[in-house]
Amino acid sequence: MGSPDRQQRLAALRDSIADIERKPALAEARAMVEEDHARGFPVLAGGLLQEVFTDERRNAGATLGFALGQASGLLTEQRLAVIYLQLAGESQKLGIPYGPGLLTFGLDPAALILVRPANMAELLWATEEAIACRAVAAVVADIGSHSKLLDFTASRRLSMRAASTGGSIFLLRYGTNREASAAHLRWCLSPAPSAHQRYDAKAPGPLRWRAQLEKGTLIKQTEWLLGWTENGFSAFATQHRHPDRSFSFPPLPRSVPAHLADRLPETA
């Protein structure tokens, strides 16, 4: 047990950090949110640091599509490029953006610049330097593993640099752990049941993903059901979820015969 004075100082420090996370410096004045009624998802201006989480690496395509969908809307005649950073040793685990797929997604591959730093220190340095360039609309940093270098101080530097230059930074993260950060928005993407197939009701339809806003005061709504289209992503009516599917049934009164493929009975 620590002294009461030490406990009070720790509590005050936690309150100060929480206040910083709620009100990131410089961004409140710059960030503007517009409702896109056709797309059903808010349009965010540049100058933001956004964390995009997913619990499993196999959902990396969703986080990348989510980030690029926003980044493509930030491209202008003055800001012509989107920078994609990924550690050199992680491409085999997470994959890299596919040019023809980007075209069908509404993003010209010529606008995407791939950078493969050797380590996390170089990746963070490249992120900060790239977003400082006025010709860059957004930086997407695909971070496949946890690193102590990406702490609150590092995220604070990225947040202030994005807010001062007007370009957005998207940090793609994986896993269920959430460290304290200075990100203006934190998202969590998870898979949802696909839409109905137009010509075959039993076949998988267009992909659907659930985007949940875990942190941020710029947007009132906190959850969307998204689908990828040729014009980026669009929001659909959310479906009722069953987070706990452990249904309770009464025990069977006796053994129940089950028929095998060769029609021979087998007691279950």
CSV table of N, CA and C in Angstrom, one decimal, residues 6 51 57 67 82 84 108 114 117 126 138 153 165 216 230 245 263:
chain,number,residue,atom,x,y,z
A,6,ARG,N,1.0,9.8,-2.2
A,6,ARG,CA,1.3,9.2,-3.4
A,6,ARG,C,0.1,8.8,-4.2
A,51,GLU,N,-6.6,6.1,-34.6
A,51,GLU,CA,-6.2,4.7,-34.4
A,51,GLU,C,-7.3,3.8,-34.9
A,57,ARG,N,-5.5,-10.2,-36.8
A,57,ARG,CA,-4.8,-9.8,-38.0
A,57,ARG,C,-5.5,-10.2,-39.3
A,67,ALA,N,-9.2,3.0,-43.5
A,67,ALA,CA,-8.3,4.1,-43.6
A,67,ALA,C,-8.2,4.7,-45.0
A,82,VAL,N,-0.9,9.7,-50.8
A,82,VAL,CA,-1.2,9.0,-49.6
A,82,VAL,C,0.0,8.1,-49.3
A,84,TYR,N,1.8,5.1,-47.4
A,84,TYR,CA,1.5,3.8,-46.7
A,84,TYR,C,2.9,3.3,-46.2
A,108,ASP,N,-6.9,5.8,-57.0
A,108,ASP,CA,-5.9,5.6,-58.0
A,108,ASP,C,-4.6,5.1,-57.3
A,114,LEU,N,4.4,3.6,-51.3
A,114,LEU,CA,4.7,2.5,-50.3
A,114,LEU,C,6.1,2.8,-49.7
A,117,PRO,N,10.0,0.9,-43.8
A,117,PRO,CA,11.1,1.1,-42.9
A,117,PRO,C,11.6,-0.2,-42.3
A,126,ALA,N,9.5,8.5,-40.1
A,126,ALA,CA,9.0,8.7,-41.5
A,126,ALA,C,7.5,9.2,-41.5
A,138,ALA,N,-2.6,12.2,-46.5
A,138,ALA,CA,-2.7,11.3,-45.3
A,138,ALA,C,-1.5,10.3,-45.3
A,153,THR,N,3.8,9.7,-25.5
A,153,THR,CA,4.6,10.8,-26.0
A,153,THR,C,4.7,10.8,-27.5
A,165,THR,N,-0.3,20.6,-39.6
A,165,THR,CA,-0.1,20.5,-41.1
A,165,THR,C,-1.4,20.3,-41.8
A,216,GLY,N,-13.3,9.4,-28.7
A,216,GLY,CA,-13.5,10.7,-29.5
A,216,GLY,C,-14.8,11.4,-29.2
A,230,GLU,N,-17.6,0.9,-54.9
A,230,GLU,CA,-16.6,1.4,-55.8
A,230,GLU,C,-16.3,2.9,-55.4
A,245,ARG,N,-23.9,-15.8,-27.1
A,245,ARG,CA,-24.7,-16.8,-27.7
A,245,ARG,C,-24.7,-18.1,-27.0
A,263,ARG,N,-27.2,-44.4,-43.5
A,263,ARG,CA,-28.5,-44.7,-42.9
A,263,ARG,C,-28.4,-45.7,-41.7
